[in-house]
Amino acid sequence: GQQLNQSPQSMFIQEGEDVSMNCTSSSIFNTWLWYKQDPGEGPVLLIALYKAGELTSNGRLTAQFGITRKDSFLNISASIPSDVGIYFCALRSNTGKLIFGQGTTLQVKP
Amino acid sequence: DGGITQSPKYLFRKEGQNVTLSCEQNLNHDAMYWYRQDPGQGLRLIYYSQIVNDFQKGDIAEGYSVSREKKESFPLTVTSAQKNPTAFYLCASSIGPFRLTNSGNTIYFGEGSWLTVV
């Protein structure tokens, strides 16, 4: 079956530092999605990527769709305490299912 | 405002009881999904529906049931057959494959429902 590997599993950083996380898949997909989940809430879409090589920013967040169409990364610059949460990558399969990565738990020390 | 509404936010169930979690969307989305999340873990797909009156099992469908009688609604019933039902349940929706555009690949989530078995 399709597999999606996300790393790192968790990060503990100092406020102001930059953060990078990535996902790789075993198959080629047409869309990469990045979500953030605050404790006790549903995931919120951060960035959607639709084209290989695409680089998209949303404020301090930047995500790229890998050229091979099998990977993507998310960068957060100048982290702040409210960046704390779980970040998920996700892919939409051609059967309609959404496949999630295992998540990256981010903690930011003020 | 358009969005996905889940209710209740918190639910307590006695062992042996069935409970139903509500999910309503006014986004005119064709596809709807139910996920389960356990503490410190990712999301696992329970059921999904691509169109009204049709749904498919996800990865962990045992002990759950769904219906899709209306486009806007996709209720999830957690039955007594579910051995470990305590979890955070998330409903989601998307435009759907039958009107698939790039934005159709984007899925939006409700705020979740906490179910605790007491």
Coordinates of C-alpha atoms in Angstrom, one line a residue:
Chain A
G1 CA 0.0 0.0 0.0
Q2 CA 0.9 3.6 -0.2
Q3 CA 3.2 4.8 2.6
L4 CA 4.0 8.3 3.8
N5 CA 6.9 8.9 6.1
Q6 CA 7.2 12.2 8.0
S7 CA 10.2 13.3 10.0
P8 CA 11.2 14.3 12.5
Q9 CA 8.7 12.8 14.9
S10 CA 9.2 15.7 17.3
M11 CA 11.2 18.9 17.7
F12 CA 12.0 21.1 20.7
I13 CA 13.4 24.4 19.7
Q14 CA 14.1 27.9 21.0
E15 CA 11.9 30.8 20.0
G16 CA 13.3 32.5 17.0
E17 CA 14.9 29.4 15.4
D18 CA 13.9 28.1 12.0
V19 CA 12.2 24.7 11.7
S20 CA 12.2 22.2 8.8
M21 CA 10.2 19.0 8.5
N22 CA 9.7 16.7 5.5
C23 CA 7.6 13.9 4.1
T24 CA 8.3 11.2 1.5
S25 CA 6.0 8.9 -0.2
S26 CA 6.4 5.5 -1.9
S27 CA 4.3 6.6 -4.9
I28 CA 3.8 9.7 -7.0
F29 CA 1.0 12.0 -6.2
N30 CA -0.5 15.2 -7.6
T31 CA -1.1 17.1 -4.4
W32 CA 0.7 17.7 -1.1
L33 CA -1.1 19.2 1.8
W34 CA 0.3 20.5 5.1
Y35 CA -1.9 20.8 8.2
K36 CA -1.4 22.1 11.7
Q37 CA -3.3 20.8 14.7
D38 CA -3.6 22.6 17.9
P39 CA -4.3 20.5 21.0
G40 CA -7.9 19.3 21.1
E41 CA -8.8 20.9 17.8
G42 CA -9.1 19.7 14.2
P43 CA -6.3 20.1 11.7
V44 CA -6.2 23.4 9.9
L45 CA -4.9 23.6 6.3
L46 CA -1.7 25.6 6.1
I47 CA -0.5 25.1 2.5
A48 CA -1.6 23.1 -0.5
L49 CA 0.8 22.2 -3.3
Y50 CA -0.4 21.1 -6.7
K51 CA 2.6 21.1 -9.0
A52 CA 6.0 19.4 -9.0
G53 CA 8.6 22.0 -8.0
E54 CA 6.1 24.4 -6.7
L55 CA 7.3 26.6 -3.8
T56 CA 4.5 28.3 -1.8
S57 CA 4.7 30.6 1.2
N58 CA 2.1 31.5 3.8
G59 CA 3.6 34.1 6.1
R60 CA 6.5 32.6 7.9
L61 CA 5.7 29.2 6.4
T62 CA 7.2 27.9 3.2
A63 CA 6.5 24.5 1.6
Q64 CA 7.8 22.9 -1.6
F65 CA 6.5 20.1 -3.8
G66 CA 9.5 17.9 -4.7
I67 CA 10.5 17.6 -8.3
T68 CA 10.2 13.8 -8.1
R69 CA 6.6 14.3 -6.8
K70 CA 7.4 11.9 -4.0
D71 CA 8.4 14.4 -1.3
S72 CA 7.7 17.7 0.2
F73 CA 9.1 19.9 3.0
L74 CA 7.7 22.6 5.3
N75 CA 9.8 25.3 6.8
I76 CA 8.9 27.7 9.6
S77 CA 11.1 30.7 9.9
A78 CA 11.6 32.7 13.2
S79 CA 9.4 30.4 15.3
I80 CA 7.2 31.8 18.0
P81 CA 5.4 30.1 20.9
S82 CA 2.1 29.9 19.0
D83 CA 3.7 27.7 16.4
V84 CA 3.4 24.9 19.0
G85 CA 1.3 22.0 17.7
I86 CA 1.4 18.9 15.5
Y87 CA 2.1 19.3 11.9
F88 CA 0.9 16.8 9.4
C89 CA 1.6 16.2 5.7
A90 CA -1.1 14.6 3.7
L91 CA -1.7 13.2 0.2
R92 CA -5.0 12.7 -1.7
S93 CA -5.0 9.3 -3.4
N94 CA -6.8 8.8 -6.7
T95 CA -9.4 6.7 -4.9
G96 CA -10.3 9.8 -2.8
K97 CA -8.7 8.7 0.5
L98 CA -6.5 11.2 2.3
I99 CA -3.3 9.6 3.6
F100 CA -1.6 11.3 6.5
G101 CA 2.0 11.3 7.7
Q102 CA 2.7 10.4 11.3
G103 CA 2.9 14.0 12.4
T104 CA 5.7 16.2 13.7
T105 CA 5.2 17.6 17.2
L106 CA 6.7 21.0 17.6
Q107 CA 7.5 22.6 21.0
V108 CA 8.9 26.1 21.2
K109 CA 10.7 27.4 24.2
P110 CA 10.2 31.1 24.9
Chain B
D1 CA -20.1 31.2 7.7
G2 CA -19.4 28.0 5.7
G3 CA -17.7 25.2 7.4
I4 CA -17.9 21.8 9.1
T5 CA -19.7 21.4 12.4
Q6 CA -19.2 18.5 14.7
S7 CA -21.3 17.8 17.7
P8 CA -21.1 17.1 20.6
K9 CA -17.6 18.4 21.4
Y10 CA -17.5 16.1 24.4
L11 CA -19.4 12.8 24.9
F12 CA -19.3 10.2 27.7
R13 CA -20.6 6.7 27.0
K14 CA -21.2 3.8 29.2
E15 CA -19.8 0.5 28.1
G16 CA -22.3 -1.4 25.9
Q17 CA -24.0 1.7 24.5
N18 CA -24.1 2.9 21.0
V19 CA -23.4 6.6 20.4
T20 CA -23.7 8.8 17.3
L21 CA -21.5 11.7 16.5
S22 CA -22.9 14.3 14.2
C23 CA -21.1 16.0 11.3
E24 CA -22.7 18.7 9.1
Q25 CA -21.1 20.7 6.3
N26 CA -22.5 23.6 4.3
L27 CA -19.6 23.8 1.9
N28 CA -21.5 21.9 -0.8
H29 CA -18.8 19.2 -0.7
D30 CA -19.5 15.8 -2.2
A31 CA -17.0 13.8 -0.1
M32 CA -17.0 13.4 3.6
Y33 CA -14.7 11.5 6.0
W34 CA -14.4 10.2 9.5
Y35 CA -11.0 9.9 11.2
R36 CA -10.0 8.7 14.6
Q37 CA -7.0 10.1 16.5
D38 CA -5.5 8.6 19.7
P39 CA -3.3 10.6 22.0
G40 CA 0.1 11.3 20.5
Q41 CA -0.8 9.5 17.2
G42 CA -1.7 10.4 13.7
L43 CA -5.1 10.1 12.0
R44 CA -6.7 6.8 11.0
L45 CA -9.5 6.7 8.5
I46 CA -12.7 5.0 9.7
Y47 CA -15.2 5.5 6.8
Y48 CA -15.5 7.9 3.8
S49 CA -18.2 8.8 1.4
Q50 CA -17.6 10.1 -2.1
I51 CA -21.3 10.8 -2.8
V52 CA -24.7 10.6 -1.2
N53 CA -26.0 7.1 -0.5
D54 CA -22.6 5.6 -0.9
F55 CA -19.7 5.0 1.5
Q56 CA -16.6 2.9 1.9
K57 CA -14.7 1.4 4.8
G58 CA -11.5 3.0 5.7
D59 CA -8.6 1.3 7.6
I60 CA -10.4 0.8 11.0
A61 CA -14.1 0.4 10.2
E62 CA -14.8 -2.4 12.6
G63 CA -17.2 -1.4 15.4
Y64 CA -18.4 1.7 13.5
S65 CA -21.2 2.5 11.1
V66 CA -22.1 5.5 9.0
S67 CA -24.9 6.7 6.8
R68 CA -25.0 9.3 4.0
E69 CA -28.6 10.1 3.3
K70 CA -28.0 13.8 2.7
K71 CA -25.1 15.6 1.1
E72 CA -24.6 17.8 4.1
S73 CA -24.6 15.1 6.8
F74 CA -22.4 12.1 7.6
P75 CA -23.1 10.8 11.1
L76 CA -20.8 8.2 12.7
T77 CA -22.2 5.6 15.1
V78 CA -19.7 4.1 17.5
T79 CA -21.3 0.7 18.4
S80 CA -20.8 -1.5 21.4
A81 CA -18.7 -3.7 19.2
Q82 CA -15.9 -1.1 19.2
K83 CA -13.6 -2.5 21.9
N84 CA -11.6 0.7 22.6
P85 CA -13.7 3.7 21.6
T86 CA -12.2 6.4 23.7
A87 CA -10.5 8.8 21.2
F88 CA -10.8 12.1 19.4
Y89 CA -12.9 11.8 16.3
L90 CA -12.5 14.1 13.4
C91 CA -14.9 14.7 10.5
A92 CA -13.7 16.2 7.2
S93 CA -15.0 17.0 3.7
S94 CA -13.8 17.9 0.3
I95 CA -15.2 18.8 -3.1
G96 CA -14.8 15.2 -4.3
P97 CA -13.5 13.3 -7.2
F98 CA -16.5 13.9 -9.4
R99 CA -15.7 17.6 -9.7
L100 CA -12.0 17.2 -9.2
T101 CA -9.9 20.2 -9.6
N102 CA -6.7 21.1 -7.8
S103 CA -8.8 22.6 -5.0
G104 CA -10.9 19.5 -4.9
N105 CA -7.8 17.7 -3.5
T106 CA -8.0 19.9 -0.4
I107 CA -9.8 18.5 2.6
Y108 CA -11.1 20.6 5.5
F109 CA -11.7 19.4 9.0
G110 CA -14.2 20.0 11.8
E111 CA -13.1 20.8 15.3
G112 CA -13.4 17.3 16.5
S113 CA -15.4 15.3 19.1
W114 CA -13.9 13.8 22.3
L115 CA -15.5 10.4 23.1
T116 CA -14.8 8.9 26.5
V117 CA -16.1 5.5 27.7
V118 CA -16.9 5.4 31.4

